[in-house]
Short mmCIF file of C-alpha atoms in Angstrom, two decimals:
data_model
loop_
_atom_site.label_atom_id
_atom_site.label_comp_id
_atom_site.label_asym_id
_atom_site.label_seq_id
_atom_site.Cartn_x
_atom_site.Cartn_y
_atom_site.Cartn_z
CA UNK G 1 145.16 11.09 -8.76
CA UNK G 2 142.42 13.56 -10.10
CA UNK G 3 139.95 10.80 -10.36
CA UNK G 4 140.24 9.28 -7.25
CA UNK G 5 139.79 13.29 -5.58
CA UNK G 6 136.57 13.84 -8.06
CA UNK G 7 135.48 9.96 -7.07
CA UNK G 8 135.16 11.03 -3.62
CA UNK G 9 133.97 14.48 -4.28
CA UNK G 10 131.41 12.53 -6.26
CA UNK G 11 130.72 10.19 -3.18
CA UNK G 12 130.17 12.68 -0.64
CA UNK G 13 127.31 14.63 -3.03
CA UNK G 14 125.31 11.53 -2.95
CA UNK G 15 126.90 9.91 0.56
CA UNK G 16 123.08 9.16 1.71
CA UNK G 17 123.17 6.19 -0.74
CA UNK G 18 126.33 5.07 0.55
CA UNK G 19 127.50 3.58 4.25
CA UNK G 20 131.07 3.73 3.64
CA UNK G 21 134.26 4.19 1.14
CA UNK G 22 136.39 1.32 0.21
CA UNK G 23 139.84 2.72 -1.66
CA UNK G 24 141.78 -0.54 -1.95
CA UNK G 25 144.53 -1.49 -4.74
CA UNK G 26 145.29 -4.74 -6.33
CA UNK G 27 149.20 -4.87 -5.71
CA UNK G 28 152.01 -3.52 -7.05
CA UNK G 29 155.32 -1.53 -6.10
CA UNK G 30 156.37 0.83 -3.67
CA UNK G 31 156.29 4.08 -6.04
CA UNK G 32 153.10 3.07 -7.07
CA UNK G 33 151.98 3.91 -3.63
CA UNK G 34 153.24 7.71 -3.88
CA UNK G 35 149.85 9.16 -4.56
CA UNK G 36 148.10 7.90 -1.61
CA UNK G 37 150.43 10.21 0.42
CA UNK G 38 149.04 13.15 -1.38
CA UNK G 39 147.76 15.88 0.71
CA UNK G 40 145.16 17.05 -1.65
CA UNK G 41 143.72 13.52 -1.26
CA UNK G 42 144.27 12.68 2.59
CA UNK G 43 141.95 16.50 3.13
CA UNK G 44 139.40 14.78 0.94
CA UNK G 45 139.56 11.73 2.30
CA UNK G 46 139.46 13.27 5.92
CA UNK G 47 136.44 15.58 5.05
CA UNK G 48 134.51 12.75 3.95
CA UNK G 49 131.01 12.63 5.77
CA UNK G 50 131.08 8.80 5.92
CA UNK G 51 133.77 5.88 6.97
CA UNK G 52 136.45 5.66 4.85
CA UNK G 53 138.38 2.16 4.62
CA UNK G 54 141.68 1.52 3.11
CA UNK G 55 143.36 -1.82 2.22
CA UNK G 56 146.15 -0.58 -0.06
CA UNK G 57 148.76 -2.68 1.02
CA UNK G 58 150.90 -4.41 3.74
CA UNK G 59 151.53 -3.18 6.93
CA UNK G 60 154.99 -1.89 6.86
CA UNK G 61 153.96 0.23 3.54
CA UNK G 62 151.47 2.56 5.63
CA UNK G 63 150.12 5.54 3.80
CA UNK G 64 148.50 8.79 4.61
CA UNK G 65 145.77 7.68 3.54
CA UNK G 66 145.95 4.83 5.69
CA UNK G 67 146.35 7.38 8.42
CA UNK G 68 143.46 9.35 7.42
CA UNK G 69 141.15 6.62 6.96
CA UNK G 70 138.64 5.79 9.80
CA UNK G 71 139.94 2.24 9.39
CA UNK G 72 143.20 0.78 7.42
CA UNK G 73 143.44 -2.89 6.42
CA UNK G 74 146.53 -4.49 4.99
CA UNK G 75 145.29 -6.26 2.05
CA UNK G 76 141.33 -5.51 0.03
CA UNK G 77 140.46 -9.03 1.47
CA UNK G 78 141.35 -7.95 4.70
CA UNK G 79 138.63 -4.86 4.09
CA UNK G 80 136.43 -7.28 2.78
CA UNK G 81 136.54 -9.79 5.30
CA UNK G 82 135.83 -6.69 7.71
CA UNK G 83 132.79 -5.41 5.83
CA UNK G 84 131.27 -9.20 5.50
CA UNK G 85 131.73 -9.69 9.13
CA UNK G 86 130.24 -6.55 10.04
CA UNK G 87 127.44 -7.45 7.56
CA UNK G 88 126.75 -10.59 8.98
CA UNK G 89 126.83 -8.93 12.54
CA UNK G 90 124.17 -6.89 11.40
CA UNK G 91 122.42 -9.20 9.79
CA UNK G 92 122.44 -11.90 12.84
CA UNK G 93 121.92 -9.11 15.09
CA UNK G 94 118.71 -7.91 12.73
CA UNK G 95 117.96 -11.71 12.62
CA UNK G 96 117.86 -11.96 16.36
CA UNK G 97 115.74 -8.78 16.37
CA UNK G 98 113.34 -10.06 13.54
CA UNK G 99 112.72 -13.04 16.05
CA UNK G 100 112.42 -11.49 18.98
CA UNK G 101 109.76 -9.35 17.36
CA UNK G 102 108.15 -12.17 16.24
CA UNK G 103 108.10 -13.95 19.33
CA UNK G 104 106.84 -10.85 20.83
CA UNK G 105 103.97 -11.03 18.14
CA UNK G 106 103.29 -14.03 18.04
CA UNK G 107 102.98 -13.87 21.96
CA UNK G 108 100.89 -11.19 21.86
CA UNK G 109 98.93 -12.32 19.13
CA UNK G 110 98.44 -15.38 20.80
CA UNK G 111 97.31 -13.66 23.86
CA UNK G 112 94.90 -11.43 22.14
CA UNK G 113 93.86 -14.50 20.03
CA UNK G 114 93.06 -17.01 23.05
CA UNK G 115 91.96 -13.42 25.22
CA UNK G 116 89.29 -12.95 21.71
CA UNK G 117 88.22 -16.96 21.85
CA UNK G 118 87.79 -16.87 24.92
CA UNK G 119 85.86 -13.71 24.70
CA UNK G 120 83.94 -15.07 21.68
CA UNK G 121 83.59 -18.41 23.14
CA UNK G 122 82.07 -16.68 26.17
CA UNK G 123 79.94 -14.21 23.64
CA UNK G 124 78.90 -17.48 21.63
CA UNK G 125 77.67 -18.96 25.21
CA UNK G 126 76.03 -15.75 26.13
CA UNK G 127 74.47 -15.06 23.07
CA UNK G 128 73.38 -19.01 22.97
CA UNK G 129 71.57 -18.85 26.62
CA UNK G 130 70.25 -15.46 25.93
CA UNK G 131 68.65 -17.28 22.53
CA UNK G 132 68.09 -20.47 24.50
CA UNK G 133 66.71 -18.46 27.11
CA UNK G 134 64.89 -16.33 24.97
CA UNK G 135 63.26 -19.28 22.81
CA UNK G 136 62.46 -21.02 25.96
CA UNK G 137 60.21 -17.74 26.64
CA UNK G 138 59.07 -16.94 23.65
CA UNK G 139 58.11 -20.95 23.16
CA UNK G 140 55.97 -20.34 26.49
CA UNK G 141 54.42 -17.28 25.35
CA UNK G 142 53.25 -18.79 22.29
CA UNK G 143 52.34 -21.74 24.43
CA UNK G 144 50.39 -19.53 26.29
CA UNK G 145 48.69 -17.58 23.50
CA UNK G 146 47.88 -21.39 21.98
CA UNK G 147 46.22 -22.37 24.72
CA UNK G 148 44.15 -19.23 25.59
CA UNK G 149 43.79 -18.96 21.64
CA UNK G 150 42.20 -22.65 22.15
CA UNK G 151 40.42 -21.70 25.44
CA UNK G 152 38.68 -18.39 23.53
CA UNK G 153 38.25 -20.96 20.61
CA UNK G 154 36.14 -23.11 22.41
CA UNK G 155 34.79 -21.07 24.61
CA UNK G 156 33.16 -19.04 21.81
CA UNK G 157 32.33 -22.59 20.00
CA UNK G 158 30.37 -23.80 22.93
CA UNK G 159 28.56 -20.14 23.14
CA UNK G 160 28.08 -20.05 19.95
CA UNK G 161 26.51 -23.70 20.32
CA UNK G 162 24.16 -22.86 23.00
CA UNK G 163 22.96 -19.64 20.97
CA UNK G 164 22.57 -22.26 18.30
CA UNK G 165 20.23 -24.89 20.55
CA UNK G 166 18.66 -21.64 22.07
CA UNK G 167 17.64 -20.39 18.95
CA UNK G 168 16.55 -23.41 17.69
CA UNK G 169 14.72 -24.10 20.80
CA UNK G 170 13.15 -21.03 20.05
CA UNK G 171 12.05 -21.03 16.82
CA UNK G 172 11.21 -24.44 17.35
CA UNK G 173 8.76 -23.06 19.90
CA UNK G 174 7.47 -20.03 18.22
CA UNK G 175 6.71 -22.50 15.11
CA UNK G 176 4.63 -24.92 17.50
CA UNK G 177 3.04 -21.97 18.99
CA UNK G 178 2.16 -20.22 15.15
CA UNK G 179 1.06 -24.17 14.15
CA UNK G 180 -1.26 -24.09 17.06
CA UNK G 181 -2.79 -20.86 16.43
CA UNK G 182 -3.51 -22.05 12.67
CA UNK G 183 -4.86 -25.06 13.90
CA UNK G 184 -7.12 -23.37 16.11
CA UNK G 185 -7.90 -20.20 13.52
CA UNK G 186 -8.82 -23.25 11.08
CA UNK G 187 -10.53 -24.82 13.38
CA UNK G 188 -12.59 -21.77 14.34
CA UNK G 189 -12.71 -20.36 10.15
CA UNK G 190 -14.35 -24.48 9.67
CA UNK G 191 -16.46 -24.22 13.02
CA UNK G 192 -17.72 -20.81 11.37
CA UNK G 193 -18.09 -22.39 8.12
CA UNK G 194 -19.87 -25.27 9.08
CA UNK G 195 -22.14 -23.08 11.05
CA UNK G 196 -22.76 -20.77 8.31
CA UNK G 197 -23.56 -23.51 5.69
CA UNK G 198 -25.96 -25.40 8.31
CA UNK G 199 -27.41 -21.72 8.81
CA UNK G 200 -27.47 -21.68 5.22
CA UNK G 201 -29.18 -24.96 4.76
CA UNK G 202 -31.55 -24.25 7.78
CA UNK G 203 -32.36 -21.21 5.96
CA UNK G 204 -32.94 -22.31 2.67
CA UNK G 205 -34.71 -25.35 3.92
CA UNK G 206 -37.15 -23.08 5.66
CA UNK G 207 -37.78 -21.04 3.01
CA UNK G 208 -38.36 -24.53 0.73
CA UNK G 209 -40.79 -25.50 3.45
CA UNK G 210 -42.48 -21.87 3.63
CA UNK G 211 -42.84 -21.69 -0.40
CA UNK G 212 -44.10 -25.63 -0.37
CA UNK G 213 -46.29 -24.68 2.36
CA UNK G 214 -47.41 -21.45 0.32
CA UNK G 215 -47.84 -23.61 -2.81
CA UNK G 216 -49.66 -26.33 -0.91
CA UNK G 217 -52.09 -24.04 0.57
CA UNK G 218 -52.67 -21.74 -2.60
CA UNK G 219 -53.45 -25.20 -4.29
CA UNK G 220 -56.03 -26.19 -1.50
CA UNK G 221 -57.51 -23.01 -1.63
CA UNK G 222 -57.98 -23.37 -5.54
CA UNK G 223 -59.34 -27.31 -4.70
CA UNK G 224 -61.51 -25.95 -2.29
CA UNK G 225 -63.00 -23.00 -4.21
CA UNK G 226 -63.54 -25.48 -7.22
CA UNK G 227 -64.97 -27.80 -4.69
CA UNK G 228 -67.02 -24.76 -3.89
CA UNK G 229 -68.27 -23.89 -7.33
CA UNK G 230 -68.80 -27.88 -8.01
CA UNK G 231 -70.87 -28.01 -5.29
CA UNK G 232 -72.78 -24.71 -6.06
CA UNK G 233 -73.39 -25.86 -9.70
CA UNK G 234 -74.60 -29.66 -8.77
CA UNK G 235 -77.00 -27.53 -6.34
CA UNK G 236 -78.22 -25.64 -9.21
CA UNK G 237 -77.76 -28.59 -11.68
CA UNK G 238 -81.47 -29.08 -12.47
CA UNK G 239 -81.18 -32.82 -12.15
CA UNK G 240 -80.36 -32.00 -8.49
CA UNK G 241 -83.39 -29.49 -8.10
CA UNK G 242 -85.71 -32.48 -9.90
CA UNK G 243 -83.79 -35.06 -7.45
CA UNK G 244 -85.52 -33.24 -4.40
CA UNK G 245 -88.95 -33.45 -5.72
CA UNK G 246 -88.82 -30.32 -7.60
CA UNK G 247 -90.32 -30.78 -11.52
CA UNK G 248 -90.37 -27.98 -14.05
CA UNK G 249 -93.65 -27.03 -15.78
CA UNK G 250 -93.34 -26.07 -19.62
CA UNK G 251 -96.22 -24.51 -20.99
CA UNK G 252 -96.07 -24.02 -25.14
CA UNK G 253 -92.43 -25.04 -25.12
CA UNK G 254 -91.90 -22.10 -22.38
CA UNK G 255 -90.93 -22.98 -18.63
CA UNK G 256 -93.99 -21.71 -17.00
CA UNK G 257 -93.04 -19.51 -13.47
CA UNK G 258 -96.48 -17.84 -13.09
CA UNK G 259 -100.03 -19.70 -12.61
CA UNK G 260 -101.87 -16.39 -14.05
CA UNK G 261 -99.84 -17.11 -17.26
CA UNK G 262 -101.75 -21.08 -17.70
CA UNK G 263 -105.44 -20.93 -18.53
CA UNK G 264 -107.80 -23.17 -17.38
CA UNK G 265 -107.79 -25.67 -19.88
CA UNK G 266 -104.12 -25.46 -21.37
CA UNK G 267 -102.01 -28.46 -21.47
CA UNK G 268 -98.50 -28.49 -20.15
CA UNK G 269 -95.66 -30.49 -19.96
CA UNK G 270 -93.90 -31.47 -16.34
CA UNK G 271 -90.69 -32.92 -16.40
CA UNK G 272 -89.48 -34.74 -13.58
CA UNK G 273 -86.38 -35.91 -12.10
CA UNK G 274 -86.72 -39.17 -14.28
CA UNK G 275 -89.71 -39.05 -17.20
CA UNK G 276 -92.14 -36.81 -17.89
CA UNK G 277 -95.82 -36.06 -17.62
CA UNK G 278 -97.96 -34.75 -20.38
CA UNK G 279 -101.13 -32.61 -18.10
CA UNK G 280 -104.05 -30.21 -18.74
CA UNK G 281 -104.82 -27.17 -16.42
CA UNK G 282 -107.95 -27.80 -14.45
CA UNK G 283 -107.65 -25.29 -11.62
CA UNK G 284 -105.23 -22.43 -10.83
CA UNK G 285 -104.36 -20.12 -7.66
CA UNK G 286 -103.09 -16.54 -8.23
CA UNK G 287 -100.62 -15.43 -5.90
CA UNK G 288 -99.48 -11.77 -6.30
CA UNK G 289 -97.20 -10.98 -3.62
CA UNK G 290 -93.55 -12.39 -2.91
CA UNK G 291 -93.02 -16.03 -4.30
CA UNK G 292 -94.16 -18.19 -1.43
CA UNK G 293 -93.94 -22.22 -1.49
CA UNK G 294 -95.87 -23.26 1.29
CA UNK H 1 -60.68 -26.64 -23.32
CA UNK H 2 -57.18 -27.49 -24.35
CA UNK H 3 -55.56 -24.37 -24.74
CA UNK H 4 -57.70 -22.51 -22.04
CA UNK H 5 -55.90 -21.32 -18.79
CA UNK H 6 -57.22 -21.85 -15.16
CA UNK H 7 -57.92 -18.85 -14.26
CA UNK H 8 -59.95 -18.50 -17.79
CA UNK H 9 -62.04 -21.34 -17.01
CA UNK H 10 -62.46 -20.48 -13.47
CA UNK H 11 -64.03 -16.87 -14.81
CA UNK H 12 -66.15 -18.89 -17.32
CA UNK H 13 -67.35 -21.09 -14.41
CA UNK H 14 -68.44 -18.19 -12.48
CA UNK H 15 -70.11 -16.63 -15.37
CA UNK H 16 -72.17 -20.01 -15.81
CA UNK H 17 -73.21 -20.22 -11.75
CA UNK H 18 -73.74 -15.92 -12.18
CA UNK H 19 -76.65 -16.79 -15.04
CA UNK H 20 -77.65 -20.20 -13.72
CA UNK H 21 -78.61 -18.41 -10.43
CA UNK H 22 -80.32 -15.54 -12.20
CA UNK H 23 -83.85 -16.45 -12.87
CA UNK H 24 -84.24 -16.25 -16.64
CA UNK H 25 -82.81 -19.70 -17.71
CA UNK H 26 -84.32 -22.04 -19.80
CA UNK H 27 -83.84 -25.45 -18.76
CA UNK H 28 -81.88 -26.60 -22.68
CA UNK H 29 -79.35 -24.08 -21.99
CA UNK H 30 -79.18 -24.78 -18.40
CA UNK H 31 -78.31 -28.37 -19.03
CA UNK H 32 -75.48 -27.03 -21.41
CA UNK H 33 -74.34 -24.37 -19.42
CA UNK H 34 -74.22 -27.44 -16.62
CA UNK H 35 -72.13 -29.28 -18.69
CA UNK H 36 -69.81 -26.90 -19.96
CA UNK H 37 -69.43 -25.80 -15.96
CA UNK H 38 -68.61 -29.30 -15.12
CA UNK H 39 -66.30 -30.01 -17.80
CA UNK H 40 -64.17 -26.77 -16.45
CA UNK H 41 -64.60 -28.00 -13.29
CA UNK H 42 -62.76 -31.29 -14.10
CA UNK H 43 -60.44 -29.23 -16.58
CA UNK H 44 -59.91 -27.20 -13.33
CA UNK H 45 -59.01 -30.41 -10.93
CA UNK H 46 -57.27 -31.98 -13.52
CA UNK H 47 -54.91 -28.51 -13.63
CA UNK H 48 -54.88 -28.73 -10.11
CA UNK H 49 -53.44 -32.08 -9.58
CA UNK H 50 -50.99 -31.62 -12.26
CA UNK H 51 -49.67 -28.54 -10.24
CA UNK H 52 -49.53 -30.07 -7.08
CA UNK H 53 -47.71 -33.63 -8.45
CA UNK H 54 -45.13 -30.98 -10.37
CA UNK H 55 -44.34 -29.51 -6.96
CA UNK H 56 -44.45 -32.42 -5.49
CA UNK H 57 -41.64 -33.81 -8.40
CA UNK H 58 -39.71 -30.47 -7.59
CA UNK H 59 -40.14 -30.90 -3.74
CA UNK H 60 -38.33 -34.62 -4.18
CA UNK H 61 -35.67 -33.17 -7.19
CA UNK H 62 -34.63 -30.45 -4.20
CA UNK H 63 -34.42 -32.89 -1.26
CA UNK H 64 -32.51 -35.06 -3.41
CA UNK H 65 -29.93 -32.38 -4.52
CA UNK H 66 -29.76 -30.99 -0.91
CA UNK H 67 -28.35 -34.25 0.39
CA UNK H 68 -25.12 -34.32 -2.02
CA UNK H 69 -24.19 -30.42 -1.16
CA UNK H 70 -24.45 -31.10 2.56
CA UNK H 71 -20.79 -31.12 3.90
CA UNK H 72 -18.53 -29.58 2.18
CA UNK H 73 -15.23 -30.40 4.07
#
């Protein structure tokens, strides 16, 4: 009797873990059923802050606590079949809730899926025109740099050619130009050359001639005055003088220049220009003043 | 007469002419002095035409030399 009070005291302390109270009794007689008519117990069992179910026994034994109890129930399987049934309410009706929340979801989700591919499907598109778009210009800038690239490319190759054939044209023609001024500064160097050397030759030529000339004439001078003094000495040769007709008188050995030196009567010798004559003085003129021939 | 220069024996020659023009000569020495005048002489000529063939020589040496060095280039 105490136990089943403190059993329910003990229930309602922790009644958040529990839904309800089952008291139910496995059989048994009529006296045994005494204590569920207790007062004690039917105020506990009334105070209880959760259901209370009884299944004590059949119907025409009703007890307080049967009276008491928010439900009463002939036999425990009668409580039990009850609690299953309520159970499997609860459960179908959570079942039924569990799919309707899904569907709802799952429909949703779906929505928001198919709504997001969509959305990403259009993005994807988008994003691929944009790029398509944007490769498409970017392939005709780079086009377009290429070509002016190429275009500045040869442009500056054929400039750069020209300044090449220029130049060369040039130096081409400052090198004829510098070759014809040698030529004619060699020319001119062997004109002067030549004309110095022939100079030269003229000169020393004349002064050959001059010094031969000088030479010659010094030597005809000395031919002549030899000539001179050959000629002076056959004059005075005395084979010349006794040529003429002139004959020299030696008187005593002694060429004999004055008559007053002979005396009458002295003999003398007379060469001639060939021979001699052996003579005696027989007469004799004096002459005192200048020597006179004739 | 070998060793005697020209202008040695041209003095010597006009010593000889100096005395055989003055009046005091005897006719030995006059002959002698003749000689020795005439042998200068030809010493003399003979001098002379050696010179003048030698320059001639050199003349024909130069000419000949002259025509090799004529042009240069």
């Amino acid at each position: 009797m105490n136990s089943l009070i403190n059993a329910f005291q003990r229930c309602s302390l922790e009644f958040k873990d529990f839904d309800a109270i089952i008291l139910i009794r496995g059989g048994g007689s009529v006296a045994d059923l005494a204590i569920f008519n207790d007062y004690e117990l039917a105020k506990t069992m009334a105070l209880m802050p959760i259901p209370v179910f009884t299944g004590i026994g059949h119907t025409r034994d009703e007890t307080v606590a049967d009276c008491v109890a928010s439900m009463s129930f002939k036999t425990p399987s009668e409580v039990a079949k009850f609690i299953l049934d309520r159970a499997l309410d609860f459960d179908s009706k959570i079942d039924n809730l569990k799919q309707r929340i899904l569907h709802k979801v799952e429909a949703f989700l779906n929505t928001e899926i198919s709504k997001n591919q969509s959305l990403q499907e259009r993005f994807k598109l988008a994003v691929r025109n944009s790029g398509e778009k944007l490769s498409q210009k970017m392939n005709l800038i780079v086009s377009e740099i290429h070509n002016g690239i190429l275009k500045k490319v040869h442009s500056e190759k054929e400039f750069l050619f020209s300044l090449k054939q220029n130049l060369h044209k040039k130096t081409n023609y400052i090198l004829k130009t510098k070759e014809v001024e040698i030529t004619n500064l060699s020319n001119r160097v062997k004109m002067k050359m030549r004309e110095n050397i022939t100079k030269g030759n003229f000169t020393i030529k004349s002064y050959k001639e001059k010094l031969f000339t000088k030479l010659k004439n010094t030597l005809a001078l000395k031919n002549i005055e030899i000539e001179r003094l050959r000629e002076k000495l056959h004059l005075l040769s005395p084979e010349n003088i006794l040529k003429r007709g002139y004959s020299i008188t030696y008187l005593n050995g002694k060429v004999l220049k004055n008559s007053q030196e002979a005396s009458i009567g002295a003999k003398v010798q007379i060469q001639l220009y060939k021979g001699k004559i052996y003579g005696q003085v027989i007469n004799k003129e004096e002459d005192y003043g200048e020597p006179k021939l004739f | 007469m070998e060793n005697l220069s020209y202008s040695k024996a041209i003095e010597e020659i006009e010593e000889i002419l100096k005395y055989i023009e003055s009046q005091e000569v005897d006719v030995d020495v006059l002959v002698e002095k003749v000689k020795r005048a005439t042998e200068l002489i030809r010493f003399c000529k003979s001098k002379l035409k050696t010179a003048e063939e030698e320059l001639h020589k050199t003349l024909i040496e130069l000419e000949g030399s002259n025509l090799t060095e004529e042009e240069p280039f």
